[in-house]
PDB file of C-alpha atoms in Angstrom:
ATOM      1  CA  MET A  95     -64.647  62.323  54.574  1.00 52.00           C
ATOM      2  CA  ALA A  96     -64.527  59.559  57.166  1.00 55.00           C
ATOM      3  CA  VAL A  97     -61.525  57.282  56.773  1.00 52.00           C
ATOM      4  CA  SER A  98     -60.771  54.314  58.996  1.00 50.00           C
ATOM      5  CA  CYS A  99     -57.222  53.572  57.914  1.00 52.00           C
ATOM      6  CA  ILE A 100     -54.545  53.924  55.263  1.00 53.00           C
ATOM      7  CA  VAL A 101     -53.727  50.590  53.677  1.00 56.00           C
ATOM      8  CA  SER A 102     -51.093  51.564  51.141  1.00 56.00           C
ATOM      9  CA  LYS A 103     -49.082  54.598  50.154  1.00 57.00           C
ATOM     10  CA  SER A 104     -46.769  55.411  47.291  1.00 56.00           C
ATOM     11  CA  GLU A 105     -45.248  58.388  45.516  1.00 54.00           C
ATOM     12  CA  THR A 106     -48.273  58.553  43.243  1.00 70.00           C
ATOM     13  CA  GLY A 107     -51.055  58.398  45.785  1.00 83.00           C
ATOM     14  CA  VAL A 108     -52.681  56.737  48.770  1.00 88.00           C
ATOM     15  CA  LEU A 109     -55.433  54.131  49.089  1.00 90.00           C
ATOM     16  CA  LEU A 110     -57.920  54.859  51.874  1.00 90.00           C
ATOM     17  CA  LEU A 111     -60.436  52.507  53.470  1.00 92.00           C
ATOM     18  CA  GLY A 112     -63.517  53.507  55.426  1.00 93.00           C
ATOM     19  CA  ILE A 113     -66.844  55.295  55.087  1.00 94.00           C
ATOM     20  CA  THR A 114     -67.267  57.411  51.964  1.00 95.00           C
ATOM     21  CA  ASN A 115     -70.740  58.834  52.674  1.00 94.00           C
ATOM     22  CA  ASP A 116     -72.315  59.492  56.066  1.00 92.00           C
ATOM     23  CA  THR A 117     -74.311  62.097  57.961  1.00 87.00           C
ATOM     24  CA  LYS A 118     -71.372  63.551  59.921  1.00 87.00           C
ATOM     25  CA  ASP A 119     -68.653  64.458  57.416  1.00 90.00           C
ATOM     26  CA  PRO A 120     -68.487  65.856  53.883  1.00 93.00           C
ATOM     27  CA  SER A 121     -68.616  63.008  51.390  1.00 95.00           C
ATOM     28  CA  VAL A 122     -65.915  61.942  48.976  1.00 95.00           C
ATOM     29  CA  ASP A 123     -68.091  63.480  46.255  1.00 96.00           C
ATOM     30  CA  SER A 124     -67.927  66.925  47.864  1.00 96.00           C
ATOM     31  CA  PHE A 125     -64.205  66.483  48.459  1.00 95.00           C
ATOM     32  CA  LYS A 126     -63.727  65.732  44.767  1.00 94.00           C
ATOM     33  CA  THR A 127     -65.978  68.430  43.331  1.00 95.00           C
ATOM     34  CA  THR A 128     -65.585  71.228  45.886  1.00 96.00           C
ATOM     35  CA  THR A 129     -62.742  70.832  48.393  1.00 95.00           C
ATOM     36  CA  LEU A 130     -59.945  70.196  45.902  1.00 93.00           C
ATOM     37  CA  HIS A 131     -61.066  73.105  43.729  1.00 94.00           C
ATOM     38  CA  MET A 132     -60.689  75.532  46.639  1.00 95.00           C
ATOM     39  CA  LEU A 133     -56.926  75.125  46.368  1.00 92.00           C
ATOM     40  CA  LYS A 134     -56.739  76.857  42.981  1.00 93.00           C
ATOM     41  CA  HIS A 135     -57.811  80.134  44.605  1.00 95.00           C
ATOM     42  CA  PHE A 136     -54.613  79.948  46.657  1.00 94.00           C
ATOM     43  CA  GLY A 137     -52.260  79.357  43.761  1.00 91.00           C
ATOM     44  CA  VAL A 138     -52.255  75.546  43.767  1.00 90.00           C
ATOM     45  CA  PRO A 139     -52.578  74.030  40.255  1.00 87.00           C
ATOM     46  CA  LEU A 140     -55.028  71.146  40.085  1.00 86.00           C
ATOM     47  CA  GLU A 141     -53.049  69.187  37.527  1.00 86.00           C
ATOM     48  CA  GLY A 142     -51.945  65.946  39.136  1.00 83.00           C
ATOM     49  CA  PHE A 143     -54.732  65.872  41.719  1.00 88.00           C
ATOM     50  CA  ALA A 144     -57.164  62.965  41.409  1.00 89.00           C
ATOM     51  CA  LEU A 145     -59.672  61.100  43.532  1.00 93.00           C
ATOM     52  CA  ASN A 146     -61.110  57.794  42.337  1.00 94.00           C
ATOM     53  CA  ILE A 147     -63.937  56.055  44.195  1.00 95.00           C
ATOM     54  CA  ASP A 148     -63.186  52.356  43.754  1.00 95.00           C
ATOM     55  CA  SER A 149     -66.009  51.318  46.089  1.00 96.00           C
ATOM     56  CA  ARG A 150     -68.450  53.167  48.330  1.00 96.00           C
ATOM     57  CA  GLY A 151     -68.924  52.525  52.018  1.00 95.00           C
ATOM     58  CA  SER A 152     -71.999  53.475  54.042  1.00 93.00           C
ATOM     59  CA  PRO A 153     -72.255  53.411  57.843  1.00 92.00           C
ATOM     60  CA  PRO A 154     -71.969  51.512  60.053  1.00 91.00           C
ATOM     61  CA  LEU A 155     -69.631  48.928  58.493  1.00 92.00           C
ATOM     62  CA  GLY A 156     -68.113  51.048  55.707  1.00 92.00           C
ATOM     63  CA  GLY A 157     -66.045  49.069  53.253  1.00 93.00           C
ATOM     64  CA  GLY A 158     -65.345  51.931  50.861  1.00 95.00           C
ATOM     65  CA  GLU A 159     -62.084  52.293  48.947  1.00 95.00           C
ATOM     66  CA  VAL A 160     -60.800  55.624  47.649  1.00 95.00           C
ATOM     67  CA  PHE A 161     -57.566  56.292  45.792  1.00 93.00           C
ATOM     68  CA  LEU A 162     -56.262  59.831  46.292  1.00 92.00           C
ATOM     69  CA  ARG A 163     -53.384  61.288  44.328  1.00 90.00           C
ATOM     70  CA  VAL A 164     -51.964  64.642  45.440  1.00 83.00           C
ATOM     71  CA  CYS A 165     -49.156  66.352  43.566  1.00 79.00           C
ATOM     72  CA  ASN A 166     -46.280  68.195  45.194  1.00 77.00           C
ATOM     73  CA  ILE A 167     -47.262  71.853  45.585  1.00 74.00           C
ATOM     74  CA  ASN A 168     -45.088  74.946  45.657  1.00 70.00           C
ATOM     75  CA  SER A 169     -43.264  75.914  48.830  1.00 72.00           C
ATOM     76  CA  THR A 170     -45.960  78.464  49.737  1.00 85.00           C
ATOM     77  CA  LEU A 171     -49.549  79.273  48.943  1.00 91.00           C
ATOM     78  CA  THR A 172     -50.727  82.545  47.374  1.00 94.00           C
ATOM     79  CA  ALA A 173     -52.775  85.086  49.299  1.00 96.00           C
ATOM     80  CA  ALA A 174     -56.340  85.302  48.012  1.00 96.00           C
ATOM     81  CA  ASN A 175     -58.811  88.114  47.493  1.00 97.00           C
ATOM     82  CA  TRP A 176     -61.951  86.016  47.234  1.00 97.00           C
ATOM     83  CA  VAL A 177     -65.089  87.971  48.030  1.00 97.00           C
ATOM     84  CA  ASP A 178     -67.404  87.736  45.008  1.00 96.00           C
ATOM     85  CA  GLU A 179     -69.580  84.613  44.988  1.00 95.00           C
ATOM     86  CA  GLY A 180     -71.438  85.602  41.818  1.00 96.00           C
ATOM     87  CA  MET A 181     -74.766  84.111  40.757  1.00 96.00           C
ATOM     88  CA  VAL A 182     -75.635  80.429  40.512  1.00 97.00           C
ATOM     89  CA  LYS A 183     -75.481  79.303  36.883  1.00 97.00           C
ATOM     90  CA  ARG A 184     -75.876  75.524  37.194  1.00 97.00           C
ATOM     91  CA  ILE A 185     -76.394  72.717  39.669  1.00 98.00           C
ATOM     92  CA  ARG A 186     -74.662  69.372  39.469  1.00 98.00           C
ATOM     93  CA  GLY A 187     -74.629  66.344  41.702  1.00 97.00           C
ATOM     94  CA  VAL A 188     -74.524  62.601  42.093  1.00 98.00           C
ATOM     95  CA  SER A 189     -77.039  60.291  43.723  1.00 97.00           C
ATOM     96  CA  PHE A 190     -75.594  57.047  45.053  1.00 97.00           C
ATOM     97  CA  SER A 191     -76.895  53.770  46.404  1.00 96.00           C
ATOM     98  CA  THR A 192     -75.085  50.845  47.962  1.00 95.00           C
ATOM     99  CA  ARG A 193     -76.599  47.375  48.265  1.00 93.00           C
ATOM    100  CA  VAL A 194     -80.157  48.670  47.687  1.00 94.00           C
ATOM    101  CA  SER A 195     -82.393  49.063  44.657  1.00 94.00           C
ATOM    102  CA  PRO A 196     -81.037  51.530  42.075  1.00 94.00           C
ATOM    103  CA  GLN A 197     -84.571  52.883  41.660  1.00 96.00           C
ATOM    104  CA  LEU A 198     -84.087  54.827  44.884  1.00 96.00           C
ATOM    105  CA  GLN A 199     -81.675  57.136  43.078  1.00 96.00           C
ATOM    106  CA  SER A 200     -84.258  58.081  40.459  1.00 96.00           C
ATOM    107  CA  ARG A 201     -86.747  58.949  43.180  1.00 97.00           C
ATOM    108  CA  ILE A 202     -84.176  61.164  44.920  1.00 98.00           C
ATOM    109  CA  ILE A 203     -83.307  62.984  41.695  1.00 98.00           C
ATOM    110  CA  TYR A 204     -86.943  63.492  40.714  1.00 97.00           C
ATOM    111  CA  ALA A 205     -87.752  65.075  44.086  1.00 98.00           C
ATOM    112  CA  ALA A 206     -84.673  67.322  44.047  1.00 98.00           C
ATOM    113  CA  ARG A 207     -85.307  68.509  40.496  1.00 97.00           C
ATOM    114  CA  GLY A 208     -88.863  69.365  41.489  1.00 96.00           C
ATOM    115  CA  ILE A 209     -87.389  72.008  43.810  1.00 97.00           C
ATOM    116  CA  PHE A 210     -84.551  73.252  41.578  1.00 97.00           C
ATOM    117  CA  ASN A 211     -86.568  73.597  38.380  1.00 95.00           C
ATOM    118  CA  ARG A 212     -88.524  76.432  39.957  1.00 95.00           C
ATOM    119  CA  PHE A 213     -85.353  78.536  40.007  1.00 94.00           C
ATOM    120  CA  ILE A 214     -82.851  77.288  37.416  1.00 95.00           C
ATOM    121  CA  PRO A 215     -83.097  75.088  34.296  1.00 93.00           C
ATOM    122  CA  ASP A 216     -79.507  73.834  34.174  1.00 97.00           C
ATOM    123  CA  VAL A 217     -79.693  70.917  36.614  1.00 97.00           C
ATOM    124  CA  HIS A 218     -77.994  67.565  36.097  1.00 97.00           C
ATOM    125  CA  ILE A 219     -77.612  64.861  38.750  1.00 98.00           C
ATOM    126  CA  ASP A 220     -75.751  61.661  37.896  1.00 97.00           C
ATOM    127  CA  THR A 221     -76.412  58.231  39.393  1.00 97.00           C
ATOM    128  CA  ASP A 222     -73.878  55.884  40.941  1.00 97.00           C
ATOM    129  CA  HIS A 223     -75.228  52.486  41.958  1.00 96.00           C
ATOM    130  CA  ARG A 224     -72.832  50.097  43.664  1.00 95.00           C
ATOM    131  CA  SER A 225     -73.492  46.444  44.424  1.00 92.00           C
ATOM    132  CA  GLY A 226     -71.364  43.540  45.547  1.00 92.00           C
ATOM    133  CA  SER A 227     -67.887  44.387  46.781  1.00 91.00           C
ATOM    134  CA  ALA A 228     -68.089  47.837  45.134  1.00 93.00           C
ATOM    135  CA  GLY A 229     -71.039  48.648  47.403  1.00 94.00           C
ATOM    136  CA  GLY A 230     -69.150  48.233  50.642  1.00 94.00           C
ATOM    137  CA  ARG A 231     -70.524  46.295  53.579  1.00 93.00           C
ATOM    138  CA  SER A 232     -73.654  48.276  54.526  1.00 93.00           C
ATOM    139  CA  PRO A 233     -76.732  49.346  52.538  1.00 94.00           C
ATOM    140  CA  GLY A 234     -77.457  53.025  52.113  1.00 95.00           C
ATOM    141  CA  TYR A 235     -78.340  55.813  49.709  1.00 97.00           C
ATOM    142  CA  GLY A 236     -77.960  59.554  49.401  1.00 97.00           C
ATOM    143  CA  VAL A 237     -77.071  62.501  47.215  1.00 98.00           C
ATOM    144  CA  SER A 238     -74.325  65.110  46.911  1.00 98.00           C
ATOM    145  CA  LEU A 239     -75.251  68.423  45.259  1.00 98.00           C
ATOM    146  CA  VAL A 240     -73.076  71.299  44.065  1.00 98.00           C
ATOM    147  CA  ALA A 241     -74.102  74.799  42.966  1.00 98.00           C
ATOM    148  CA  GLU A 242     -71.584  76.482  40.642  1.00 98.00           C
ATOM    149  CA  THR A 243     -71.604  80.267  40.334  1.00 97.00           C
ATOM    150  CA  THR A 244     -70.564  82.663  37.596  1.00 97.00           C
ATOM    151  CA  THR A 245     -67.338  83.471  39.475  1.00 96.00           C
ATOM    152  CA  GLY A 246     -66.287  79.851  39.937  1.00 95.00           C
ATOM    153  CA  CYS A 247     -67.467  79.339  43.511  1.00 97.00           C
ATOM    154  CA  LEU A 248     -68.740  75.884  44.443  1.00 98.00           C
ATOM    155  CA  LEU A 249     -71.280  75.327  47.222  1.00 98.00           C
ATOM    156  CA  SER A 250     -71.998  71.723  48.181  1.00 98.00           C
ATOM    157  CA  VAL A 251     -74.258  69.723  50.498  1.00 98.00           C
ATOM    158  CA  ASP A 252     -74.501  66.022  51.330  1.00 97.00           C
ATOM    159  CA  VAL A 253     -77.393  63.951  52.611  1.00 96.00           C
ATOM    160  CA  THR A 254     -77.105  60.245  53.386  1.00 96.00           C
ATOM    161  CA  VAL A 255     -79.373  57.533  54.730  1.00 95.00           C
ATOM    162  CA  SER A 256     -77.775  54.387  56.111  1.00 90.00           C
ATOM    163  CA  TYR A 257     -79.395  51.237  57.427  1.00 86.00           C
ATOM    164  CA  PRO A 258     -78.558  50.364  61.058  1.00 81.00           C
ATOM    165  CA  SER A 259     -76.685  47.199  61.917  1.00 68.00           C
ATOM    166  CA  VAL A 260     -78.444  44.140  63.314  1.00 56.00           C
ATOM    167  CA  ASP A 261     -77.099  44.892  66.800  1.00 58.00           C
ATOM    168  CA  GLU A 262     -78.471  48.433  66.674  1.00 56.00           C
ATOM    169  CA  ILE A 263     -81.883  47.137  65.599  1.00 51.00           C
ATOM    170  CA  ASN A 264     -81.911  44.605  68.437  1.00 56.00           C
ATOM    171  CA  GLU A 265     -81.131  47.336  70.958  1.00 57.00           C
ATOM    172  CA  GLU A 266     -84.065  49.432  69.755  1.00 56.00           C
ATOM    173  CA  SER A 267     -87.581  48.579  70.884  1.00 53.00           C
ATOM    174  CA  GLU A 268     -88.859  49.545  67.437  1.00 60.00           C
ATOM    175  CA  LYS A 269     -87.246  49.377  64.026  1.00 61.00           C
ATOM    176  CA  PRO A 270     -85.976  52.888  63.145  1.00 65.00           C
ATOM    177  CA  GLU A 271     -87.825  54.663  60.362  1.00 78.00           C
ATOM    178  CA  LEU A 272     -85.610  55.716  57.459  1.00 88.00           C
ATOM    179  CA  THR A 273     -86.018  58.912  55.450  1.00 92.00           C
ATOM    180  CA  SER A 274     -87.725  58.162  52.143  1.00 96.00           C
ATOM    181  CA  PRO A 275     -85.895  58.932  48.872  1.00 96.00           C
ATOM    182  CA  GLU A 276     -88.445  61.648  48.074  1.00 97.00           C
ATOM    183  CA  ASP A 277     -87.979  63.378  51.421  1.00 97.00           C
ATOM    184  CA  LEU A 278     -84.222  62.992  51.057  1.00 97.00           C
ATOM    185  CA  GLY A 279     -84.255  64.725  47.661  1.00 98.00           C
ATOM    186  CA  VAL A 280     -86.341  67.615  48.969  1.00 98.00           C
ATOM    187  CA  GLN A 281     -84.127  67.922  52.042  1.00 97.00           C
ATOM    188  CA  ALA A 282     -80.917  68.037  49.995  1.00 98.00           C
ATOM    189  CA  ALA A 283     -82.301  70.583  47.545  1.00 98.00           C
ATOM    190  CA  SER A 284     -83.559  72.783  50.376  1.00 98.00           C
ATOM    191  CA  MET A 285     -80.192  72.603  52.119  1.00 98.00           C
ATOM    192  CA  LEU A 286     -78.373  73.708  48.968  1.00 98.00           C
ATOM    193  CA  LEU A 287     -80.760  76.607  48.425  1.00 98.00           C
ATOM    194  CA  GLU A 288     -80.152  77.645  52.026  1.00 97.00           C
ATOM    195  CA  GLU A 289     -76.390  77.622  51.445  1.00 97.00           C
ATOM    196  CA  VAL A 290     -76.874  79.838  48.396  1.00 97.00           C
ATOM    197  CA  ALA A 291     -79.098  82.208  50.382  1.00 96.00           C
ATOM    198  CA  GLN A 292     -76.463  82.461  53.140  1.00 96.00           C
ATOM    199  CA  GLY A 293     -74.032  84.033  50.674  1.00 96.00           C
ATOM    200  CA  GLY A 294     -70.256  83.741  50.712  1.00 97.00           C
ATOM    201  CA  VAL A 295     -67.679  82.082  48.483  1.00 98.00           C
ATOM    202  CA  VAL A 296     -67.842  78.690  50.233  1.00 98.00           C
ATOM    203  CA  ASP A 297     -70.556  76.663  51.927  1.00 98.00           C
ATOM    204  CA  SER A 298     -70.766  76.353  55.698  1.00 96.00           C
ATOM    205  CA  THR A 299     -68.887  73.041  55.911  1.00 96.00           C
ATOM    206  CA  HIS A 300     -65.829  74.512  54.149  1.00 97.00           C
ATOM    207  CA  GLN A 301     -65.452  77.633  56.287  1.00 98.00           C
ATOM    208  CA  GLY A 302     -62.792  76.073  58.511  1.00 97.00           C
ATOM    209  CA  LEU A 303     -60.628  74.954  55.603  1.00 97.00           C
ATOM    210  CA  LEU A 304     -60.932  78.385  53.980  1.00 98.00           C
ATOM    211  CA  PHE A 305     -59.655  80.093  57.128  1.00 98.00           C
ATOM    212  CA  ILE A 306     -56.771  77.623  57.469  1.00 97.00           C
ATOM    213  CA  LEU A 307     -55.661  78.247  53.883  1.00 97.00           C
ATOM    214  CA  CYS A 308     -55.717  82.008  54.481  1.00 98.00           C
ATOM    215  CA  ALA A 309     -53.651  81.608  57.644  1.00 97.00           C
ATOM    216  CA  LEU A 310     -51.037  79.427  55.915  1.00 95.00           C
ATOM    217  CA  CYS A 311     -50.410  81.978  53.155  1.00 95.00           C
ATOM    218  CA  PRO A 312     -47.275  84.170  52.983  1.00 93.00           C
ATOM    219  CA  PRO A 313     -47.192  87.399  55.042  1.00 95.00           C
ATOM    220  CA  ASP A 314     -49.661  89.093  52.734  1.00 95.00           C
ATOM    221  CA  VAL A 315     -53.300  90.079  53.155  1.00 97.00           C
ATOM    222  CA  SER A 316     -55.992  87.529  52.316  1.00 98.00           C
ATOM    223  CA  LYS A 317     -59.596  88.652  52.157  1.00 98.00           C
ATOM    224  CA  VAL A 318     -62.574  86.293  51.950  1.00 98.00           C
ATOM    225  CA  ARG A 319     -66.323  86.479  52.427  1.00 98.00           C
ATOM    226  CA  VAL A 320     -68.556  83.842  53.985  1.00 98.00           C
ATOM    227  CA  GLY A 321     -72.123  83.536  55.172  1.00 97.00           C
ATOM    228  CA  GLN A 322     -73.054  83.293  58.822  1.00 95.00           C
ATOM    229  CA  LEU A 323     -70.117  81.956  60.829  1.00 97.00           C
ATOM    230  CA  THR A 324     -70.635  78.369  61.948  1.00 97.00           C
ATOM    231  CA  PRO A 325     -69.561  77.026  65.363  1.00 96.00           C
ATOM    232  CA  TYR A 326     -66.879  74.967  63.615  1.00 96.00           C
ATOM    233  CA  GLY A 327     -65.667  78.031  61.713  1.00 97.00           C
ATOM    234  CA  ILE A 328     -65.458  80.045  64.940  1.00 97.00           C
ATOM    235  CA  GLU A 329     -63.526  77.274  66.692  1.00 98.00           C
ATOM    236  CA  THR A 330     -61.139  77.076  63.742  1.00 98.00           C
ATOM    237  CA  LEU A 331     -60.450  80.805  64.006  1.00 98.00           C
ATOM    238  CA  ARG A 332     -59.589  80.328  67.688  1.00 98.00           C
ATOM    239  CA  ASN A 333     -57.251  77.432  66.936  1.00 98.00           C
ATOM    240  CA  ILE A 334     -55.536  79.451  64.210  1.00 98.00           C
ATOM    241  CA  ARG A 335     -54.966  82.254  66.687  1.00 97.00           C
ATOM    242  CA  ASP A 336     -53.531  79.877  69.296  1.00 97.00           C
ATOM    243  CA  PHE A 337     -51.325  77.740  67.038  1.00 96.00           C
ATOM    244  CA  LEU A 338     -50.296  80.110  64.231  1.00 96.00           C
ATOM    245  CA  ASP A 339     -50.693  83.466  66.006  1.00 97.00           C
ATOM    246  CA  VAL A 340     -52.805  84.717  63.103  1.00 97.00           C
ATOM    247  CA  LYS A 341     -55.733  86.961  63.924  1.00 97.00           C
ATOM    248  CA  PHE A 342     -58.552  87.783  61.526  1.00 98.00           C
ATOM    249  CA  ILE A 343     -60.292  91.116  61.173  1.00 98.00           C
ATOM    250  CA  ILE A 344     -63.996  90.247  61.045  1.00 97.00           C
ATOM    251  CA  LYS A 345     -66.416  92.715  59.504  1.00 97.00           C
ATOM    252  CA  PRO A 346     -70.121  91.812  59.220  1.00 96.00           C
ATOM    253  CA  ASP A 347     -72.090  93.220  56.300  1.00 94.00           C
ATOM    254  CA  PRO A 348     -75.660  93.931  57.456  1.00 91.00           C
ATOM    255  CA  ASN A 349     -76.872  94.516  53.906  1.00 91.00           C
ATOM    256  CA  SER A 350     -76.025  91.009  52.655  1.00 91.00           C
ATOM    257  CA  ASN A 351     -75.881  89.237  56.045  1.00 93.00           C
ATOM    258  CA  THR A 352     -72.407  88.007  55.151  1.00 97.00           C
ATOM    259  CA  VAL A 353     -69.078  88.353  56.946  1.00 97.00           C
ATOM    260  CA  THR A 354     -65.803  89.586  55.457  1.00 98.00           C
ATOM    261  CA  LEU A 355     -62.585  88.330  57.037  1.00 98.00           C
ATOM    262  CA  LYS A 356     -59.036  89.589  56.491  1.00 98.00           C
ATOM    263  CA  CYS A 357     -55.737  88.324  57.835  1.00 98.00           C
ATOM    264  CA  VAL A 358     -52.001  88.392  57.211  1.00 97.00           C
ATOM    265  CA  GLY A 359     -50.712  84.876  56.620  1.00 96.00           C
ATOM    266  CA  ALA A 360     -48.189  83.140  58.848  1.00 96.00           C
ATOM    267  CA  GLY A 361     -45.892  82.329  55.937  1.00 92.00           C
ATOM    268  CA  VAL A 362     -45.865  78.567  56.438  1.00 90.00           C
ATOM    269  CA  LYS A 363     -43.702  76.807  53.844  1.00 85.00           C
ATOM    270  CA  ASN A 364     -43.715  73.270  52.517  1.00 76.00           C
ATOM    271  CA  LEU A 365     -40.351  72.159  53.882  1.00 74.00           C
ATOM    272  CA  ALA A 366     -40.944  68.606  52.625  1.00 67.00           C
ATOM    273  CA  ARG A 367     -40.962  69.743  48.979  1.00 59.00           C
ATOM    274  CA  LYS A 368     -38.373  68.023  46.864  1.00 58.00           C
ATOM    275  CA  ILE A 369     -35.676  70.287  45.470  1.00 53.00           C
ATOM    276  CA  SER A 370     -35.223  69.796  41.734  1.00 49.00           C
TER     277      SER A 370
END
């Protein structure tokens, strides 16, 4: 989630300004539906956590507003044994548009469902059209999709199209061609199916966070399974080794093309927790 600045902070939450959906970072939708729910596998209760999208912001000018409330967690996390991704039982998502026709969302959903309905009947994608101040300062559209499995794993993907600024158009000899809503829907659906085919308990964009949570656990063994290691995931493992002195045992599984990782946590505690 791309955030430009923090404008206010209180004991109950923080208001963030910036870009809510782009092509570089996981969207606020994935953060809400997938990222926060990863914490429960490490002993963090989700009661008290909330993320409200007051307005969306597309690149390049942003203008989105998000209110995030995070409760005070226990002093330590809980080591996880998270290796069974299960089978996909339903697909959910949200298609958004900012400062463009809301009909684009229907075209995205129709194209995505055309792919998913070949494999699974339980597919529901909501729409979220924003105009005026709630639509930020730049036009754009996209979709966030989540596959939920029988064991509670959530795999998400994001695809966004944003209109370039006037300065960017002037610098280009030709006006850039934008991805159509139909192509966007097919692309997002194909990306999610690829994440499912990769295997593992998280999608590729959440590998780094998964490894960090394992490393922050108490001195106990955490065991997780992911698909093919991403460059970002590999770099995160190196940083964990350098900063926390935690090393993972990595064991590839040639039968499922997945990778199992085990480590003993560094025992990091939340020293800022209030004492009741």
